[in-house]
mmCIF file of C-alpha atoms and ligand atoms in Angstrom:
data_model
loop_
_atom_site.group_PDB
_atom_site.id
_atom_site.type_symbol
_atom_site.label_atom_id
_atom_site.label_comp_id
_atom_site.label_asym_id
_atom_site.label_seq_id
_atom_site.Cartn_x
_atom_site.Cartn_y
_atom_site.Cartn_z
ATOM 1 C CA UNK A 1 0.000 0.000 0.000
ATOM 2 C CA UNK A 2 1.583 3.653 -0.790
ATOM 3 C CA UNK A 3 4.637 2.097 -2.062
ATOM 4 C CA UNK A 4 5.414 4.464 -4.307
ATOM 5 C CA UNK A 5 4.612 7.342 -1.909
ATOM 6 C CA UNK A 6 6.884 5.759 0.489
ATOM 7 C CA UNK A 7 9.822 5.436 -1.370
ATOM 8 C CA UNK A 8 9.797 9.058 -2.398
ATOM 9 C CA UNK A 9 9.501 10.891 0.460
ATOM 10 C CA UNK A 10 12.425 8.314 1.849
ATOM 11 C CA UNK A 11 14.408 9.950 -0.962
ATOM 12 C CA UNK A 12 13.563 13.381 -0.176
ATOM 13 C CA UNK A 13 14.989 12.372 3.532
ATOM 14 C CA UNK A 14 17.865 11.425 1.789
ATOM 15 C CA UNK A 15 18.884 14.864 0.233
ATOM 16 C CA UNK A 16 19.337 15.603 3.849
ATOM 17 C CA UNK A 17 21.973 13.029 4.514
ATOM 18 C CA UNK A 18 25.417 14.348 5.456
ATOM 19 C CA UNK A 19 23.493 18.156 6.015
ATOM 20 C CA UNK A 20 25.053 18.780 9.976
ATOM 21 C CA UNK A 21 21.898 20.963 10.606
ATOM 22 C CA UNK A 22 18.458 22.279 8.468
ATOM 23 C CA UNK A 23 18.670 25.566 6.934
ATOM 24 C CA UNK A 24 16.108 27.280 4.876
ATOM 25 C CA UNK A 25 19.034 26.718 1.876
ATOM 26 C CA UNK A 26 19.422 22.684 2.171
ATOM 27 C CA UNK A 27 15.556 22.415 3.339
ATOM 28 C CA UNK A 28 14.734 23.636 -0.094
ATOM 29 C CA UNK A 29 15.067 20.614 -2.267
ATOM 30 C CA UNK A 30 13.977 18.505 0.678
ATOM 31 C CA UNK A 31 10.776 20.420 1.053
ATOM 32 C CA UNK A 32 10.123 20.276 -2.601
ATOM 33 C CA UNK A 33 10.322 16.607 -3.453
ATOM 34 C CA UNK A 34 7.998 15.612 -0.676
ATOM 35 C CA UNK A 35 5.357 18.420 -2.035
ATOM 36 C CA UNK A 36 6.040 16.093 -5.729
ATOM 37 C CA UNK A 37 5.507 13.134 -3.836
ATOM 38 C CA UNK A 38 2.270 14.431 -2.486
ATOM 39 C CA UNK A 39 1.186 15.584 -5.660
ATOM 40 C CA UNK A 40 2.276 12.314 -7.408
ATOM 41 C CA UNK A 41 0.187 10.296 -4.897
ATOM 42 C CA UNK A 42 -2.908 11.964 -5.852
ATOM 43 C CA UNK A 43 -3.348 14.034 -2.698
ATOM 44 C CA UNK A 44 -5.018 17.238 -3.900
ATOM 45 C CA UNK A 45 -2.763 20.167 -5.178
ATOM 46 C CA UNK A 46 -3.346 22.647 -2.362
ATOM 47 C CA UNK A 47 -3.417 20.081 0.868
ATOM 48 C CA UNK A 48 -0.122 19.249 -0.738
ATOM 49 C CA UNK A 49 1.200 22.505 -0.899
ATOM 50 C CA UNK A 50 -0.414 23.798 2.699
ATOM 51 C CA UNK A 51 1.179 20.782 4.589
ATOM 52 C CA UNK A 52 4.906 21.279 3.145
ATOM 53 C CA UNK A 53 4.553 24.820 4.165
ATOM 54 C CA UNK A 54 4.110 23.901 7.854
ATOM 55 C CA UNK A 55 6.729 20.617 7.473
ATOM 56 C CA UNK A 56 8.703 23.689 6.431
ATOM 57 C CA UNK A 57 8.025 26.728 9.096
ATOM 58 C CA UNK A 58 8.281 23.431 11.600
ATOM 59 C CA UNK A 59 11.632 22.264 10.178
ATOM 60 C CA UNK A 60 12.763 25.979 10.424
ATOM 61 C CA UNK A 61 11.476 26.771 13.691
ATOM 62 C CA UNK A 62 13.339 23.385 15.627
ATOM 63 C CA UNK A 63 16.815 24.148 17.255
ATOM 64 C CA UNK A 64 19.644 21.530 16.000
ATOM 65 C CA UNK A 65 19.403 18.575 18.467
ATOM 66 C CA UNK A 66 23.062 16.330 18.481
ATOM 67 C CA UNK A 67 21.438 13.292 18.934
ATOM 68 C CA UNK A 68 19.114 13.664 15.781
ATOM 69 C CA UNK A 69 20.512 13.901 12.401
ATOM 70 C CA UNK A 70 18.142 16.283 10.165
ATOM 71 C CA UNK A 71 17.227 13.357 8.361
ATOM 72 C CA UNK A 72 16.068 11.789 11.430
ATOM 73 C CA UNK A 73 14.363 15.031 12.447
ATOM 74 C CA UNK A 74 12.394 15.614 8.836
ATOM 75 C CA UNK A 75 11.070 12.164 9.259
ATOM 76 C CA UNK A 76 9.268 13.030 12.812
ATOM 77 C CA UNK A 77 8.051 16.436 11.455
ATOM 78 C CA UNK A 78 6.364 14.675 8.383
ATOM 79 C CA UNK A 79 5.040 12.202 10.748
ATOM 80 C CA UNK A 80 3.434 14.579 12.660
ATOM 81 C CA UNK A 81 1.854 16.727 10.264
ATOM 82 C CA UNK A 82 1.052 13.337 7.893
ATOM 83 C CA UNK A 83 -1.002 12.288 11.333
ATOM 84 C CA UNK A 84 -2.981 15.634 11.908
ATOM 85 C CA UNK A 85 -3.737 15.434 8.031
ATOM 86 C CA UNK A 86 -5.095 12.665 8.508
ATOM 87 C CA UNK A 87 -7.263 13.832 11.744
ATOM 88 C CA UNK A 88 -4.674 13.672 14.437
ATOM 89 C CA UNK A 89 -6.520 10.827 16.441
ATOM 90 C CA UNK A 90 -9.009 7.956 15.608
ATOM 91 C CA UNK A 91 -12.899 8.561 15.889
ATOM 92 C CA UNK A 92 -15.167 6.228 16.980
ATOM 93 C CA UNK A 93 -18.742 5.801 15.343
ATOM 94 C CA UNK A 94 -21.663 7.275 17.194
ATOM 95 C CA UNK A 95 -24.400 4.906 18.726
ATOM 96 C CA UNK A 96 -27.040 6.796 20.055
ATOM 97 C CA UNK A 97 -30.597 5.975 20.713
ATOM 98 C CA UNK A 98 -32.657 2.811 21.125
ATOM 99 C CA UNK A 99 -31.828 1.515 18.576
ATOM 100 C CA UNK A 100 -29.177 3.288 17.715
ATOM 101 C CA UNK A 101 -29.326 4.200 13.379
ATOM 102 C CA UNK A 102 -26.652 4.009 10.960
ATOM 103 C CA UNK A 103 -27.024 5.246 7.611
ATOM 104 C CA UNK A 104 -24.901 4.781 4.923
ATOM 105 C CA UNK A 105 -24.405 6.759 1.374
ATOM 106 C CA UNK A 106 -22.184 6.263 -1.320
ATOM 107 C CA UNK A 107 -21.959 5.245 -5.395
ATOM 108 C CA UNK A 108 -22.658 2.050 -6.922
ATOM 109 C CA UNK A 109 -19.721 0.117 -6.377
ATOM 110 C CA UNK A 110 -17.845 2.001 -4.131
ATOM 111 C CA UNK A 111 -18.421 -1.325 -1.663
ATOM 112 C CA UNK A 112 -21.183 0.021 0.837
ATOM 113 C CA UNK A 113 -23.217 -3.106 0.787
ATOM 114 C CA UNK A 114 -19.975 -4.949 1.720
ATOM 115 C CA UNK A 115 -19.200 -2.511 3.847
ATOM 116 C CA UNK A 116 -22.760 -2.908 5.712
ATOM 117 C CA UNK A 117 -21.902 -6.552 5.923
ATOM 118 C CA UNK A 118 -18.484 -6.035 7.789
ATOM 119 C CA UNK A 119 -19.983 -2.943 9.496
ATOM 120 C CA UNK A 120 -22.605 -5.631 11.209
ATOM 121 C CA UNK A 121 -19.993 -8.621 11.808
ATOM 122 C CA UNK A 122 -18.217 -5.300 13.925
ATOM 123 C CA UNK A 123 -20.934 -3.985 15.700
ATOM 124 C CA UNK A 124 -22.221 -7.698 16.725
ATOM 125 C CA UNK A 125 -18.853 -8.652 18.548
ATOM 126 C CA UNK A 126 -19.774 -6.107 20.841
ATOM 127 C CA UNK A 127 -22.644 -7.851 21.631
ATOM 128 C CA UNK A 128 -25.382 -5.621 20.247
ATOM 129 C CA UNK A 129 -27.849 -6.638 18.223
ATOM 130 C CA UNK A 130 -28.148 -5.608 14.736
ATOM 131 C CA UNK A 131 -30.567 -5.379 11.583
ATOM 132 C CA UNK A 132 -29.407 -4.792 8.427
ATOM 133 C CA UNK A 133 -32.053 -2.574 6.110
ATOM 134 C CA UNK A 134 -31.796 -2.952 2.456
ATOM 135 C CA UNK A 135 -33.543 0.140 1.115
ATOM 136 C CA UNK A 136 -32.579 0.079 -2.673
ATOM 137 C CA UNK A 137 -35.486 0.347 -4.246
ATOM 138 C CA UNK A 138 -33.851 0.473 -7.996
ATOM 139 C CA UNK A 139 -31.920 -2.648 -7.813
ATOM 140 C CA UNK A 140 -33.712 -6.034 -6.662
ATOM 141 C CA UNK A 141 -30.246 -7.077 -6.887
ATOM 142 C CA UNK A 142 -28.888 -4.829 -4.236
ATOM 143 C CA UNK A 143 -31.572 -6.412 -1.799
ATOM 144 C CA UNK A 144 -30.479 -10.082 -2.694
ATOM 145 C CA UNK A 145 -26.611 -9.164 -1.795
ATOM 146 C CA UNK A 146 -27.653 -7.966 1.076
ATOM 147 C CA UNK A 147 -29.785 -10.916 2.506
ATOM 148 C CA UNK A 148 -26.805 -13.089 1.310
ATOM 149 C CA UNK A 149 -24.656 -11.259 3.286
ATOM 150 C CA UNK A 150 -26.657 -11.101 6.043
ATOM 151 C CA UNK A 151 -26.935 -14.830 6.203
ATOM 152 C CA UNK A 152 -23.271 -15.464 6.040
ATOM 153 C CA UNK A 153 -22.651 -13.016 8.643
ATOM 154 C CA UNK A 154 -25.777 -14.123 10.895
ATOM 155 C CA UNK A 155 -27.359 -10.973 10.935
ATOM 156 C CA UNK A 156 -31.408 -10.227 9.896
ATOM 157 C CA UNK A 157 -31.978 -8.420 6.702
ATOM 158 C CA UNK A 158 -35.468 -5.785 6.446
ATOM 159 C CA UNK A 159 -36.883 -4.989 3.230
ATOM 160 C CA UNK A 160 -40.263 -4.081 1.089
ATOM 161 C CA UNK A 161 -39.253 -5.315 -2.014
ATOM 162 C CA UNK A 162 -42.640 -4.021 -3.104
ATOM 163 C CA UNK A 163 -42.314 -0.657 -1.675
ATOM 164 C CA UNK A 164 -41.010 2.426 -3.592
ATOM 165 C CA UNK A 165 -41.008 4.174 -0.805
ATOM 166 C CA UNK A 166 -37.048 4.401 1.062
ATOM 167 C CA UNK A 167 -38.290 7.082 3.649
ATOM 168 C CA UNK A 168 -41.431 4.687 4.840
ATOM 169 C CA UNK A 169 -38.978 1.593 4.503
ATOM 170 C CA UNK A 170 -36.596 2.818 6.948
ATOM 171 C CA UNK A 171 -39.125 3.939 9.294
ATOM 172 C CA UNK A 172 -40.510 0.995 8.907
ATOM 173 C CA UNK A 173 -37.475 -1.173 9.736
ATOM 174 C CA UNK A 174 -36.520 1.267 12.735
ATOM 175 C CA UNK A 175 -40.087 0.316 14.060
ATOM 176 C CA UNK A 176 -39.793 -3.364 13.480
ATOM 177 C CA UNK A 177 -36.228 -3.006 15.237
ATOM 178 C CA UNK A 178 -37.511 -1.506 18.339
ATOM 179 C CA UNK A 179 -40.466 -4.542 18.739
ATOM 180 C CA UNK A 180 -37.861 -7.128 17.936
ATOM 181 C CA UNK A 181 -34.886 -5.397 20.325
ATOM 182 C CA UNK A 182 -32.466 -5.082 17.821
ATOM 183 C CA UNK A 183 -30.378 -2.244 19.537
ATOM 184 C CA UNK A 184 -28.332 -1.203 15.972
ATOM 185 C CA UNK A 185 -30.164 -0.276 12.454
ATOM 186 C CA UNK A 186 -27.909 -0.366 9.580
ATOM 187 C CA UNK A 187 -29.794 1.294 6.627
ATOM 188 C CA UNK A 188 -27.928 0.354 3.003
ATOM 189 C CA UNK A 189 -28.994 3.193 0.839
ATOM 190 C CA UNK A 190 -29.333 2.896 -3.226
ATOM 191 C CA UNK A 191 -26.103 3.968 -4.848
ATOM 192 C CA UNK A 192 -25.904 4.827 -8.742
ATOM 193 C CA UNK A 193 -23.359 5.337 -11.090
ATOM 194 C CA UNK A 194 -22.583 9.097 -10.335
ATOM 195 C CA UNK A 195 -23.917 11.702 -7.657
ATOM 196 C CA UNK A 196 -27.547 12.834 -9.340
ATOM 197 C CA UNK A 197 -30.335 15.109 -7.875
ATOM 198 C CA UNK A 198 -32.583 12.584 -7.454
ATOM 199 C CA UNK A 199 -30.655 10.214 -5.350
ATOM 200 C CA UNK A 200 -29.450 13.447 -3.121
ATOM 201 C CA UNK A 201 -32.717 14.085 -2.591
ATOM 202 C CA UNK A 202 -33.591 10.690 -2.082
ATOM 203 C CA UNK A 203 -31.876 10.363 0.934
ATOM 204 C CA UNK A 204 -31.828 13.626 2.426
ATOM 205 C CA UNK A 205 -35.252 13.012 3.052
ATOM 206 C CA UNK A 206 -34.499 9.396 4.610
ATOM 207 C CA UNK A 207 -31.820 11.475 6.772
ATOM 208 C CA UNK A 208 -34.757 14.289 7.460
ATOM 209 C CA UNK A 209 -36.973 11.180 8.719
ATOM 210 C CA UNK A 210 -35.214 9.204 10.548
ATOM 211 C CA UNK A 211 -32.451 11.404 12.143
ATOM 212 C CA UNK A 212 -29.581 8.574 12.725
ATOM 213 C CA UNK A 213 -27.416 8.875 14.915
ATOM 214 C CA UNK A 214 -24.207 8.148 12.325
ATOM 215 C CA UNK A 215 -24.437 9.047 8.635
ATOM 216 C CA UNK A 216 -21.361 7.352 6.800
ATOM 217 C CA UNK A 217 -20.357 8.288 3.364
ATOM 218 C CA UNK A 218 -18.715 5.299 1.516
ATOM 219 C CA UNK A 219 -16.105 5.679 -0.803
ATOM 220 C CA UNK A 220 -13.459 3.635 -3.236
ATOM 221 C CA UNK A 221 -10.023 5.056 -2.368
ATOM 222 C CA UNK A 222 -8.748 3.672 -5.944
ATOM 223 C CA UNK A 223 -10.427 6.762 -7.498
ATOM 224 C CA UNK A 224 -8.114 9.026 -5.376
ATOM 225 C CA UNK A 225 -9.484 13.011 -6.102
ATOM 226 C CA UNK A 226 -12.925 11.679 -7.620
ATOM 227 C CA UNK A 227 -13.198 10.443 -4.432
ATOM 228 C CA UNK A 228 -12.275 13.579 -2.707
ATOM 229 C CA UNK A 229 -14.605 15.238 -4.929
ATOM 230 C CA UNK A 230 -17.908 12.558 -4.859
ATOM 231 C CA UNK A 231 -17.288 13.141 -0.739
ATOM 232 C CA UNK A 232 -17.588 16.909 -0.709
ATOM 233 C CA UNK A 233 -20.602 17.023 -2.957
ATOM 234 C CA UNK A 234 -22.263 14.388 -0.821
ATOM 235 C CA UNK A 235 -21.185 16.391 2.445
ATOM 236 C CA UNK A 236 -22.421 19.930 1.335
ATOM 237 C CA UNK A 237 -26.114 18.031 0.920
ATOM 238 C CA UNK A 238 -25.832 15.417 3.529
ATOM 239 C CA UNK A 239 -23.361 17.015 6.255
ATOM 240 C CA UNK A 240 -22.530 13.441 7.007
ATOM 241 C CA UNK A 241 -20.545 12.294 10.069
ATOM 242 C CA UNK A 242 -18.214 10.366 8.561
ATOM 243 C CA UNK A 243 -16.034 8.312 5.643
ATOM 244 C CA UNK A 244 -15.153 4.829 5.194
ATOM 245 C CA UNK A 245 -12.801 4.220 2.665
ATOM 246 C CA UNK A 246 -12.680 0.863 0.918
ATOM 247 C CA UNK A 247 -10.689 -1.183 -1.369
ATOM 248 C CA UNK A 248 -7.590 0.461 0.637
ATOM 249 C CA UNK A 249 -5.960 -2.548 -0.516
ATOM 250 C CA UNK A 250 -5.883 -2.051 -4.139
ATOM 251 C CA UNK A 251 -4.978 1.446 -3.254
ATOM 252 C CA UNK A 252 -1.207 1.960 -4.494
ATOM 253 C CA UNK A 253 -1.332 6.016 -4.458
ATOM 254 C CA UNK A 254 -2.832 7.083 -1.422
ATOM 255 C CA UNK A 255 -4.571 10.650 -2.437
ATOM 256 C CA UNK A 256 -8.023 10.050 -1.006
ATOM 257 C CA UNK A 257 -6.650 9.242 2.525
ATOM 258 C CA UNK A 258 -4.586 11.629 2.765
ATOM 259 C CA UNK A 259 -6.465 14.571 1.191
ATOM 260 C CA UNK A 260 -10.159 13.700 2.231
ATOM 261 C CA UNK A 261 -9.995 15.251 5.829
ATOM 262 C CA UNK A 262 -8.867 18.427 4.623
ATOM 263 C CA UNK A 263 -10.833 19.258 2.031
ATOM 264 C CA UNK A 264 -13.798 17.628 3.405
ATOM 265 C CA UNK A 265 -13.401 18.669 6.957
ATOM 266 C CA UNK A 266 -15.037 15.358 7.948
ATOM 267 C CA UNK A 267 -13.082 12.262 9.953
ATOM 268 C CA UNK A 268 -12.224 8.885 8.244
ATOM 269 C CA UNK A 269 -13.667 6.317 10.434
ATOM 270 C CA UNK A 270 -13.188 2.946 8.920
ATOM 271 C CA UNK A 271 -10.981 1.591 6.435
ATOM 272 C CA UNK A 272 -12.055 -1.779 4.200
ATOM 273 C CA UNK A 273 -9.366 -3.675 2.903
ATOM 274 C CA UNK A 274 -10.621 -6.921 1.292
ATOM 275 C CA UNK A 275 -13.464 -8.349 0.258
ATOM 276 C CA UNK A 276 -13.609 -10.935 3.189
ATOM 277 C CA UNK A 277 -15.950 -9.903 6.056
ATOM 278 C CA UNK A 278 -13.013 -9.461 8.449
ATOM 279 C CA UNK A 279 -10.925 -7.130 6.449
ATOM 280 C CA UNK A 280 -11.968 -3.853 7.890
ATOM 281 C CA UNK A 281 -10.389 -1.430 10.886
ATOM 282 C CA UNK A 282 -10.769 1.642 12.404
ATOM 283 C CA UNK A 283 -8.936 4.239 10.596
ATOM 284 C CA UNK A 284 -5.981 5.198 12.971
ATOM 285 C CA UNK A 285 -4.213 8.968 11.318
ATOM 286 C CA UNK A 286 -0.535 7.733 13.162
ATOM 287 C CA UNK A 287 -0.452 3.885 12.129
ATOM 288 C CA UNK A 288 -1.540 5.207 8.347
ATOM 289 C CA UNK A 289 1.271 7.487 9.228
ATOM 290 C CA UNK A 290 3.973 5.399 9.796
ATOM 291 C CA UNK A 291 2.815 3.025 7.332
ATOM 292 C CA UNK A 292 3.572 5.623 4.935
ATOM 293 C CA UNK A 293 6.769 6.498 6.312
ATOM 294 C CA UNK A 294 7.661 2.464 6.317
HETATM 295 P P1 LIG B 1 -22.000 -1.263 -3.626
HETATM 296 O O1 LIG B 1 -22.549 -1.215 -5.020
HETATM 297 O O2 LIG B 1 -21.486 0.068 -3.190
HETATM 298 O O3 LIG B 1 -22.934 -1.857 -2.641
HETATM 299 O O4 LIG B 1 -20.674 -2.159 -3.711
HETATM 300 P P2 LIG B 1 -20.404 -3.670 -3.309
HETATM 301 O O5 LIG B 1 -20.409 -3.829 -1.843
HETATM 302 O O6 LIG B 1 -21.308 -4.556 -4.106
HETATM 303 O O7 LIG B 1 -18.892 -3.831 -3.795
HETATM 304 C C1 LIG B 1 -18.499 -3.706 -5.141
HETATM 305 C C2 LIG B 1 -17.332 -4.656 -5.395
HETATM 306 O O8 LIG B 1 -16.198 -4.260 -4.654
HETATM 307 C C3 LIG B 1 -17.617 -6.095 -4.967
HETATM 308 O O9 LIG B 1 -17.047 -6.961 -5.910
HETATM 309 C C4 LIG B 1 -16.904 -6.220 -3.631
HETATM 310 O O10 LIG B 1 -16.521 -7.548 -3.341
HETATM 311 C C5 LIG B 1 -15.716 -5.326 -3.845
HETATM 312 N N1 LIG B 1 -15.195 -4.738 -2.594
HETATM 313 C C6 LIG B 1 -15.858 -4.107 -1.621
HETATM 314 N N2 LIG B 1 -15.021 -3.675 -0.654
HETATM 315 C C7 LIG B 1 -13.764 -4.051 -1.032
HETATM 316 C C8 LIG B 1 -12.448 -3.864 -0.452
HETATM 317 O O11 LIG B 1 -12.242 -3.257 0.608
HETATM 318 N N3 LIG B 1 -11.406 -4.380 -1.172
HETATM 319 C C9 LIG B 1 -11.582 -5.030 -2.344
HETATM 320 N N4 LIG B 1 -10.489 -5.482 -2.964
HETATM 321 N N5 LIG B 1 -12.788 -5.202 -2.915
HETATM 322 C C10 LIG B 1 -13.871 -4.725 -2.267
#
């Protein structure tokens, strides 16, 4: 993951080899190749260009340590401001409310009914009871994924296959989870092909109706600044609480993770990184950090 991202800014590090202290001359070139190994990882031009400016004013600011070569002392200062890129610390989802409502937005494809799936396997290790809502209305399809899942992962699955309604479906299965004590609703939303007025409206008004307590936008890091871009139009209509980003694993650039916080000034929660119900984590800013940094 990030290979290439990591290799770079290990080179940058290594312009700074055999420097005995970091001056605004020798920080130049330094400075300058991480900022093109940003850029080259897909991270959006400006993030890339506001964070070297403070690995900069930091790297200028720091007295000369001994015991740290300015190699040593780049890597910590890109650490740091990598992490707070990213969101600084790790934040949890919120369960509020009996039961407690998830909703979840995203594309077609971007892997939100997986996500639902692994979302459920997580929530029911720690012993809470869950039902999984499949509220596509569009794609009889999308509601036969999701029962399969459900199965394999031993979790109930809601729908109305006859009902057009999403807004009277989820209200429906919020209902049904309250007089069957299931204490967490996980509503899979329809996703298309690209963002369109319809589906924003769509489910603002399942939002507007059933107020959950976590609205998740789901996203394929692959597509790097589309995916940047898909999550601020969503936010501006939605305001939603948070991002998972999936297929992390086929990720080899790195832009959406890194850029998504800033530009959507919105936390990434969870991170899916298979296909196997299992492969999926809390999004932690310092271990994606030093990941990066190898
Ligand atoms: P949806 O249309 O948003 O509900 O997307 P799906 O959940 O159906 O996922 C689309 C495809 O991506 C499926 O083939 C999934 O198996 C695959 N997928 C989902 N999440 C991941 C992931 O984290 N990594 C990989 N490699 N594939 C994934």
């Amino acid at each position: 993951m990030f290979d290439n991202l990591s290799t770079k800014l290990d080179k940058a590090f290594k312009t700074l080899k055999g420097q005995g202290s970091i001056t605004e001359i020798n920080v130049a070139a330094t400075i300058k190749e991480i900022r093109r190994a940003l850029v080259d990882a897909d991270v959006n031009y400006k993030v890339a260009k506001e964070v070297t400016d403070k690995i900069k004013d930091e790297a200028m600011g720091r007295d000369v340590l001994t015991t740290v070569s300015p190699g040593q002392l780049m890597t910590k200062i890109v650490y740091d401001e990598l992490t707070q890129l990213m969101g600084g610390t790790k934040e949890d989802v919120v369960l509020k409310g009996d039961p407690a409502v998830i909703l979840l937005s995203g594309l077609q494809g971007s892997g939100k009914t997986t996500f639902a799936g692994k979302l459920a396997t997580f929530i029911k290790k720690q012993n809470r009871t869950v039902l999984l809502v499949a509220c596509d209305i569009y794609r009889p399809a999308a509601i036969d994924q999701l029962k399969v899942l459900g199965e394999q992962v031993g979790v109930e699955v809601y729908s109305e296959p006859d009902n057009k309604n999403p807004v009277e479906i989820s209200q429906n299965a919020i209902a049904y989870a309250k007089k069957n004590n299931k204490k967490v609703v996980i509503i899979d939303t329809a996703g298309r092909l690209a963002v369109d007025e319809q589906m924003m409206r769509e489910i603002e008004a399942v939002k507007r109706a059933i107020n959950p307590s976590e609205t998740l936008f789901v996203v394929d890091s692959m597509t790097g600044q589309d995916a940047v871009n898909t999550a601020k139009t969503f936010n501006d209509r939605l305001n939603f609480d948070g991002v998972v980003l999936t297929k992390l694993d086929g990720d080899s650039r790195g832009g959406a993770a890194l850029s998504i916080r800033a530009v959507v000034e919105k936390p990434i929660k969870f991170i899916s990184t298979g296909e196997k119900m299992e492969a999926l984590d809390m999004f932690y800013p310092e271990r994606m950090a030093q990941r990066i940094l190898g």
